[in-house]
Coordinates of C-alpha atoms and ligand atoms in Angstrom, one line a residue:
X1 CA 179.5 9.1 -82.5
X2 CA 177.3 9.2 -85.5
X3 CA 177.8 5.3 -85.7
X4 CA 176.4 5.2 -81.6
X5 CA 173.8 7.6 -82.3
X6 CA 172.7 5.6 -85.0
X7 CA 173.0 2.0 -83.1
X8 CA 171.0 3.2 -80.7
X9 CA 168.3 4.4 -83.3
X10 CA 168.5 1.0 -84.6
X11 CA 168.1 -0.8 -81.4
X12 CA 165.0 1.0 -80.0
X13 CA 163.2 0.5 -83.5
X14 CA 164.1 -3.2 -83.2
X15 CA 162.5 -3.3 -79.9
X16 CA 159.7 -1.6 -81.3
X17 CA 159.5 -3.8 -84.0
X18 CA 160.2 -6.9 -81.9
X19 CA 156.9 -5.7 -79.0
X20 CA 154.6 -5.2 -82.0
X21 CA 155.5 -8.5 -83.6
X22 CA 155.2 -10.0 -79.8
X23 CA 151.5 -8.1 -79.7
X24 CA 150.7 -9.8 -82.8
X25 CA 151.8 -13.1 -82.1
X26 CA 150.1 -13.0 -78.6
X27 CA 146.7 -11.7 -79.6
X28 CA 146.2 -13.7 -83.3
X29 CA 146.0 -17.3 -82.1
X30 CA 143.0 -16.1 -79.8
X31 CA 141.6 -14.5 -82.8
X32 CA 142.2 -17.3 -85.1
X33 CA 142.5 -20.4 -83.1
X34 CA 139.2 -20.8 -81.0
X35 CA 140.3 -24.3 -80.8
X36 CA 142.2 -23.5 -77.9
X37 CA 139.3 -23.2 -75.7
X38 CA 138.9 -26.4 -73.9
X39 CA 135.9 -28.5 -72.8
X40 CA 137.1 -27.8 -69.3
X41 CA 136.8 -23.7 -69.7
X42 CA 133.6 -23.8 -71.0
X43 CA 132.2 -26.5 -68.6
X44 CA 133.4 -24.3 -65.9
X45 CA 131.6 -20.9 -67.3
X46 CA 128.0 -23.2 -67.3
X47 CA 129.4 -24.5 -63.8
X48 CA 129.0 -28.0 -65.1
X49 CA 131.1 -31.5 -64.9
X50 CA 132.8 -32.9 -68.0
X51 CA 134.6 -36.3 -67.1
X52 CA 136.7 -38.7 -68.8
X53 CA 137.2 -42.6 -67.3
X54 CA 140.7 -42.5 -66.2
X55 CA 143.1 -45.9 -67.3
X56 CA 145.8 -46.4 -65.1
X57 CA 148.1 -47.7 -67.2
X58 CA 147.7 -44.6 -69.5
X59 CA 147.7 -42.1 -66.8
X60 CA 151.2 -43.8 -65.2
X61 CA 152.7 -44.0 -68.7
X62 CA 151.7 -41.5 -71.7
X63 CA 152.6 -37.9 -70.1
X64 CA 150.3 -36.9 -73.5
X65 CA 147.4 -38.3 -72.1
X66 CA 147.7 -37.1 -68.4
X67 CA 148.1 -33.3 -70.3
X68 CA 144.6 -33.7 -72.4
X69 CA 143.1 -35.2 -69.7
X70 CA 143.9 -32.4 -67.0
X71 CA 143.6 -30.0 -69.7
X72 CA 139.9 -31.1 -71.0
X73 CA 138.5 -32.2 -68.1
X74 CA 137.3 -31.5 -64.2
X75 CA 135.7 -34.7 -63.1
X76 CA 137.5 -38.4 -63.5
X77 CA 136.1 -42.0 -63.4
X78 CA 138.8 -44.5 -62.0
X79 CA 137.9 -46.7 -65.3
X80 CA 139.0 -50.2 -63.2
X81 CA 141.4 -49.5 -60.1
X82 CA 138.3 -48.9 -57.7
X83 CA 136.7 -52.1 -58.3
X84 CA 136.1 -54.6 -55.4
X85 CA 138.9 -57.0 -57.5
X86 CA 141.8 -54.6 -57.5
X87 CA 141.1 -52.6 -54.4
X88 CA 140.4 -55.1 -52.0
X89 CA 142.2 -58.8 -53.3
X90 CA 142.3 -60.6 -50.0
X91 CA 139.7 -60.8 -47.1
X92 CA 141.6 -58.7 -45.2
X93 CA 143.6 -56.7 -47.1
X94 CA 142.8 -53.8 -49.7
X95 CA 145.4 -52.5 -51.9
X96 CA 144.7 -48.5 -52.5
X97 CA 147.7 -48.0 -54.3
X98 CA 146.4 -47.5 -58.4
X99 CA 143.7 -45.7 -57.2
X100 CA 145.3 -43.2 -54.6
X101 CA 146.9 -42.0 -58.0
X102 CA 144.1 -41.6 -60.2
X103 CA 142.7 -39.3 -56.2
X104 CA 146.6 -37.7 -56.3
X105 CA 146.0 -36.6 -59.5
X106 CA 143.0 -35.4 -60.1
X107 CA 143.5 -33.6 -56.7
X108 CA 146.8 -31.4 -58.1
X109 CA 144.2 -30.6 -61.2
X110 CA 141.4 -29.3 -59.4
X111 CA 139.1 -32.2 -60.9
X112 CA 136.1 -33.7 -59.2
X113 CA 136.4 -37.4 -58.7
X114 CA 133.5 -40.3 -59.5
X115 CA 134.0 -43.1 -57.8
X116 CA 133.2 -46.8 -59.6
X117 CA 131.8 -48.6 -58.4
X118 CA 131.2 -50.5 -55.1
X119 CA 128.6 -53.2 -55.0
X120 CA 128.7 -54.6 -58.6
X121 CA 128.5 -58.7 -59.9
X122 CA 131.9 -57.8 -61.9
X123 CA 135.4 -57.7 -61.3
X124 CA 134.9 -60.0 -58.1
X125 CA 137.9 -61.5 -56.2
X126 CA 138.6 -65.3 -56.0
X127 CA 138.5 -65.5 -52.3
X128 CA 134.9 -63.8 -52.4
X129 CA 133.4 -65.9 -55.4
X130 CA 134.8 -69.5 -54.9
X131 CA 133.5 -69.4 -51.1
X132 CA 130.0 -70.3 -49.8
X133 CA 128.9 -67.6 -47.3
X134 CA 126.2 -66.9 -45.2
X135 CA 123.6 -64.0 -45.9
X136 CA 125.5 -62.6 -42.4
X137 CA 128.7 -63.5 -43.7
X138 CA 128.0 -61.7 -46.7
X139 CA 126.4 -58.6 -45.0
X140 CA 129.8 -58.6 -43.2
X141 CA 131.8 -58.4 -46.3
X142 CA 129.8 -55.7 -48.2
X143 CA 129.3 -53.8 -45.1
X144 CA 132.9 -53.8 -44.1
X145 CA 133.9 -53.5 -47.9
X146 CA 131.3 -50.4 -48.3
X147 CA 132.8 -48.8 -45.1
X148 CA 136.4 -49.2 -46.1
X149 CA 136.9 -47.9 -49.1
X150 CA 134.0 -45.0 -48.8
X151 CA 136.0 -44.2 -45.6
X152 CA 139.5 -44.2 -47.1
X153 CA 138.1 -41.4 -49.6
X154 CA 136.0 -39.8 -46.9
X155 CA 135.9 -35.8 -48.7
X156 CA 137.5 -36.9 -51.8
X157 CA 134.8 -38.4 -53.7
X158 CA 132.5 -36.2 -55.2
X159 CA 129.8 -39.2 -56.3
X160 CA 129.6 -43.0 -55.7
X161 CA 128.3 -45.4 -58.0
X162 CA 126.6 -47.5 -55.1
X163 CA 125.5 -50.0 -57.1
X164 CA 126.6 -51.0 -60.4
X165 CA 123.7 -52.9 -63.0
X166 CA 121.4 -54.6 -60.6
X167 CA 118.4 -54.6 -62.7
X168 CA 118.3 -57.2 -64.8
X169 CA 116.5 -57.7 -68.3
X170 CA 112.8 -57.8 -66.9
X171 CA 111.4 -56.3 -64.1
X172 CA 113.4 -57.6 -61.5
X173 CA 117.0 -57.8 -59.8
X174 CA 120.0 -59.4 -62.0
X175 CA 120.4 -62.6 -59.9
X176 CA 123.6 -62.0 -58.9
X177 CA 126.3 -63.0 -55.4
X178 CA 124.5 -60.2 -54.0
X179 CA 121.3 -60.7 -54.6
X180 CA 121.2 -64.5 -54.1
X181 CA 123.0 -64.4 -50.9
X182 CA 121.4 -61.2 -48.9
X183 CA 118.5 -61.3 -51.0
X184 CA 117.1 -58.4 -52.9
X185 CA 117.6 -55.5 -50.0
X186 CA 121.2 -55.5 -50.5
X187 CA 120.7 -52.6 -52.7
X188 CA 119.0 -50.5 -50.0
X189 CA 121.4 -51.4 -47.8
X190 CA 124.2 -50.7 -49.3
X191 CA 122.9 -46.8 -50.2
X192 CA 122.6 -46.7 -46.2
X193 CA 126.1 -48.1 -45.2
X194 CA 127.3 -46.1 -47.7
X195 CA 125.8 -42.9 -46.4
X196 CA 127.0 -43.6 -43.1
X197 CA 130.2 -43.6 -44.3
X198 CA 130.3 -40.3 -46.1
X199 CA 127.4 -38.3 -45.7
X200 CA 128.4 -35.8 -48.4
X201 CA 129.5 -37.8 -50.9
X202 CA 126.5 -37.9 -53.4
X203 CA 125.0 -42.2 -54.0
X204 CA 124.4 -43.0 -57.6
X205 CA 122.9 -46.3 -59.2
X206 CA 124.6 -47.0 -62.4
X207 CA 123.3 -48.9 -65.3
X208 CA 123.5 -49.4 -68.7
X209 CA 120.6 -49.5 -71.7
X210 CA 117.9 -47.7 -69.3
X211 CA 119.0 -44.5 -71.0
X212 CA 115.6 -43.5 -73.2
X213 CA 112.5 -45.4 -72.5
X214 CA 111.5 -48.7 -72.2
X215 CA 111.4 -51.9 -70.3
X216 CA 114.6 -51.4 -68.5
X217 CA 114.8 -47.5 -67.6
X218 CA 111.1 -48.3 -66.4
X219 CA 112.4 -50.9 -64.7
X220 CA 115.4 -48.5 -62.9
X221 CA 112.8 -46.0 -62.7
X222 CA 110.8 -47.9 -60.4
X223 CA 113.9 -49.5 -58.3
X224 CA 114.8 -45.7 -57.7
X225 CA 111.7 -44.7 -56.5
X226 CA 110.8 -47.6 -54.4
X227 CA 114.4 -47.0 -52.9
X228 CA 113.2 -43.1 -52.1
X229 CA 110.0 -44.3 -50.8
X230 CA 112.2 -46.4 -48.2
X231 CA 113.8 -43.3 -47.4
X232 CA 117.0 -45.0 -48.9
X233 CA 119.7 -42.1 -49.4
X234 CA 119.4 -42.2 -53.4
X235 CA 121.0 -39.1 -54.6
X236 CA 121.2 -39.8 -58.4
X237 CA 121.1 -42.1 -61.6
X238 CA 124.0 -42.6 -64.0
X239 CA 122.9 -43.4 -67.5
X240 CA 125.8 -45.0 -69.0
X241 CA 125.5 -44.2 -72.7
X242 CA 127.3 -47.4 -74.6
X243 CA 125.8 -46.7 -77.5
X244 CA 126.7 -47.4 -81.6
X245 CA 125.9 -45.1 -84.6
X246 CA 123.7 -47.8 -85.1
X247 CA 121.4 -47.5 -82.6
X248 CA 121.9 -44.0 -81.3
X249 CA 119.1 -43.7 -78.1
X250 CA 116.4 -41.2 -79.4
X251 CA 117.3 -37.6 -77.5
X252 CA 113.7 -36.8 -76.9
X253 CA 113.8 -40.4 -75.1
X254 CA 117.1 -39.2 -73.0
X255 CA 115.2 -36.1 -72.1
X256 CA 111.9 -37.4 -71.0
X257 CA 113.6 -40.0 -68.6
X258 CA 116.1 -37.7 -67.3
X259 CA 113.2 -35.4 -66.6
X260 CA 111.0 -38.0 -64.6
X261 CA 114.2 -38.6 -62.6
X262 CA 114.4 -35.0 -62.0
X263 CA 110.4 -35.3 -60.9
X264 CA 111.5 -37.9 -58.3
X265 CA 113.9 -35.4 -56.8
X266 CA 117.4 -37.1 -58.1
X267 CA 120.5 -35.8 -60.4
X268 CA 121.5 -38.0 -63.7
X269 CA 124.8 -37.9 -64.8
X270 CA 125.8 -39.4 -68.1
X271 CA 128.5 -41.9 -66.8
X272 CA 130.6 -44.1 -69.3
X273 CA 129.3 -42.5 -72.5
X274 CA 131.3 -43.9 -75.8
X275 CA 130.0 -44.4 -79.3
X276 CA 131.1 -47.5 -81.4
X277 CA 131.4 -46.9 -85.3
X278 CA 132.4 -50.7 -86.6
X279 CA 128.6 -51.1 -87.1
X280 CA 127.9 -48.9 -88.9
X281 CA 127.4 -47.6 -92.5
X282 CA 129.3 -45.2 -94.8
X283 CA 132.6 -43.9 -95.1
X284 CA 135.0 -44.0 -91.8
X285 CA 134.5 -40.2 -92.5
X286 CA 130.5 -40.3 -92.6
X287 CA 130.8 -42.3 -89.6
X288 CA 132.7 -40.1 -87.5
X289 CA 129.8 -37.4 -88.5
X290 CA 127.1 -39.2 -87.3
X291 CA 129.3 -40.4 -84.3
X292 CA 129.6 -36.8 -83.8
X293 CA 125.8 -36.2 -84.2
X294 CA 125.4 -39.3 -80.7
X295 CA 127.7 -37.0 -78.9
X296 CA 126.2 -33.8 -79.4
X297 CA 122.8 -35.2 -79.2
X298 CA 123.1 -36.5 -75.9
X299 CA 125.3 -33.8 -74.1
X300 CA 122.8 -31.0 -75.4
X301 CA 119.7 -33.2 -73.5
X302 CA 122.0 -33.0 -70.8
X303 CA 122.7 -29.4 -70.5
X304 CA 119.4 -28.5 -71.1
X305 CA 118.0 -30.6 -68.3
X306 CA 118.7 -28.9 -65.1
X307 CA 119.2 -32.4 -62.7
X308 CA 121.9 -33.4 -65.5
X309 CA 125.1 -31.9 -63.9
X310 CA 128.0 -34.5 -65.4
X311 CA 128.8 -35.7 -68.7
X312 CA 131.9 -38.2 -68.3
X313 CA 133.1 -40.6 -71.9
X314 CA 134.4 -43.6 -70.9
X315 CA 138.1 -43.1 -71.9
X316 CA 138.8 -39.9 -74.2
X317 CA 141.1 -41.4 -76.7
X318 CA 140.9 -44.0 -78.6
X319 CA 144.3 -44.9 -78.2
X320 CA 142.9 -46.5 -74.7
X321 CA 139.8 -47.6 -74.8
X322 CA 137.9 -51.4 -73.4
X323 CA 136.1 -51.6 -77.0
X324 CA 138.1 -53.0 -79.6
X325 CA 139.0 -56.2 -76.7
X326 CA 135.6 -56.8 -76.1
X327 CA 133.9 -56.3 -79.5
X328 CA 137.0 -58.4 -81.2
X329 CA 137.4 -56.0 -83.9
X330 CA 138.7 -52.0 -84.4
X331 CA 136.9 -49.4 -83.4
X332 CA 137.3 -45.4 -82.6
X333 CA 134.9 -44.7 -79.9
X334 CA 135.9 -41.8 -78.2
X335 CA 136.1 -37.9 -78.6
X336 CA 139.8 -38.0 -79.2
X337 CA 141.9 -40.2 -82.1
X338 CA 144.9 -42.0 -81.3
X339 CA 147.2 -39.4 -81.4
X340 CA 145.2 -37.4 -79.2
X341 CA 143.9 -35.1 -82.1
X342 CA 140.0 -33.5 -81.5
X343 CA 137.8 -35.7 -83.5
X344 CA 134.6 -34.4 -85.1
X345 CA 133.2 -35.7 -82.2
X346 CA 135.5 -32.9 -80.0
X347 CA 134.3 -30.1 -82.1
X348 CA 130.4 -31.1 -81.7
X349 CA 130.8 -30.7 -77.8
X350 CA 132.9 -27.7 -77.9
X351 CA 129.8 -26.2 -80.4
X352 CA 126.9 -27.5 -77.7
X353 CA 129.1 -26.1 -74.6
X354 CA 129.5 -22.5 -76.5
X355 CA 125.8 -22.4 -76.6
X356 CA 124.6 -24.3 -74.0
X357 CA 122.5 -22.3 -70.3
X358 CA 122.6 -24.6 -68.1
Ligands
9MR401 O1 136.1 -50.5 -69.3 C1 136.2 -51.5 -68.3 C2 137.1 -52.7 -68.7 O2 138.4 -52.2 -68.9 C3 137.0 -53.8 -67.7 O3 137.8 -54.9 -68.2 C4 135.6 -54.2 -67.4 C5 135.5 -55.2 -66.3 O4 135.9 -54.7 -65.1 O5 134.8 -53.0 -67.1 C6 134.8 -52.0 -68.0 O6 134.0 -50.9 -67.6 C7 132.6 -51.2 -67.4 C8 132.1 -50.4 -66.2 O7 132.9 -50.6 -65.1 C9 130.7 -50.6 -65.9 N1 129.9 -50.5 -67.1 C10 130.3 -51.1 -68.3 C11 131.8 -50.8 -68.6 C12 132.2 -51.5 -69.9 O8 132.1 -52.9 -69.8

């Protein structure tokens, strides 16, 4: 008796025990762990796109990096698999199959999608390079080529690059297969074909080192707004933001530009930003600060310039990103380190989100 009176004394002060412990345990990491909000959750309260370039190969193979990535994020970039190359490698065949998982996925996540890019001089097939065309035959292709693959993501695609890095280092068009063989309207046109094909998807140009001001922004600034004059369905610019600690673009430059965009009537998103560190100076720790600094920098321009709505990096980790292969040597670039640990870099966009209106 006395022995079940007092088991059952003991078992409801152990459940006492055990729910205040439980109380504890649930409410103290919110209290001291504020690194569990994500980049995602406070995008979302300023009703605003932060984006990662997605790698296939990463996305089919490190579980890790699909949980960051839908955890961190609400827009992707298809970093490659959208290309004309990969997605269309014969004249009449396209191949969707890489990046109907990069649409699958985001899709299940809730994430916006950006697509990249259509009409760029890059990532060209054989059969379309190592052929002489006509300017009709060519019109053909890029028409046909425009159509296809906007049309196989009619609804899906929140923004298309258009067209990819056309200007080139003066005041005029890269001469590129485009440009040579349709001649210098095959940018309008391709804004128009690819309007027709999904009149709600929003049509970006895309281009890199036109980010502050100078000779080449001036020089996208005018393509855009000879483009709008044409009535050309223009709906934004995408800054790219490849930048170095070295030669971080001066905010107040970011800002003015953005802003006479804005004037013209169009959206900027910040499209592939990463930030190199091999150049620099310091300790790999002082370099990670002042890599830290880029980021924030340019994300707070962003958020406090109401026709910036997306911030994407190119990659997030730097387990997976293009620079080391193309600069030959190691480098950290993104907001993430290898083992998918926040990087100062993490921590600076978390503190501009927190205290960002947009
Ligand atoms: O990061 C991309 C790399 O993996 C590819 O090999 C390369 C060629 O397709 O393109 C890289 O991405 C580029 C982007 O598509 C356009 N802006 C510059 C990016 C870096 O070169």
């Amino acid at each position: 008796m006395i022995f079940k009176g007092l088991n059952k004394y003991l078992s409801f002060s152990a459940l006492i025990i055990l729910g205040l412990t439980a109380t504890l345990l649930i409410s103290l990491p919110a209290i001291s762990q504020p690194a569990n909000i994500t980049l995602r959750d406070l995008a979302q309260e300023q009703n605003f796109h932060i984006g990662a370039a997605v790698s296939i190969k990463a996305l089919r193979n490190d579980p890790t990096y699909r949980e960051v990535l839908a955890r961190e994020f609400n827009m992707v970039t298809p970093e490659n698999v959208m290309k004309f190359k990969p997605i269309h490698p014969e004249r009449d065949r396209y191949d969707f199959t890489a990046a109907n998982e990069i649409v699958t996925f985001a899709k299940a996540h809730q994430m916006q999608i950006r697509g990249h890019t259509l009409v760029w001089h890059r990532s060209l097939p054989d059969w379309l390079t190592e052929t002489e065309w006509t300017r009709e035959e060519l019109m053909e292709i890029l028409r046909r080529h425009i159509f296809t693959v906007i049309s196989h993501y009619r609804g899906d695609i929140y923004a298309w690059d258009v067209v990819n890095e056309a200007v080139g280092c003066k005041d005029s068009l890269r001469k590129t297969i485009w440009q040579q063989g349709i001649g210098s309207d095959y940018v309008e046109l391709a804004f128009r074909w690819a309007h027709e094909a999904d009149p709600q998807a929003l049509l970006f140009y895309n281009d890199y080192d036109g980010e502050g001001l100078g000779e080449k922004s001036d020089a996208i600034y005018s393509l855009v707004k000879d483009l709008l004059a044409k009535d050309v369905p223009i709906h934004g610019v995408g800054l790219q933001m490849h930048k170095s600690i070295k030669n971080p673009p001066k905010p107040e430059d970011v800002a003015t530009n953005i802003k006479r965009l804005g004037e013209l009537g169009l959206e900027v998103h910040i499209t592939e930003m990463d930030v190199q560190i091999h150049n620099g100076t310091g300790t790999q720790e002082e370099r990670l600060v002042k890599q830290a600094k880029v980021y924030q920098d340019i994300l707070g321009v962003c958020l406090k310039a109401p026709n910036c709505t997306a911030f994407v990096t190119w990659g997030f980790t730097d387990k997976f990103t293009w620079i080391p292969r193309a600069f030959g040597q190691p480098d950290f670039p993104l907001i993430f380190d290898k083992s998918y640990r926040p990087k100062p870099a993490y921590q600076a966009l978390v503190e501009v989100l927190s205290t960002a209106n947009h």
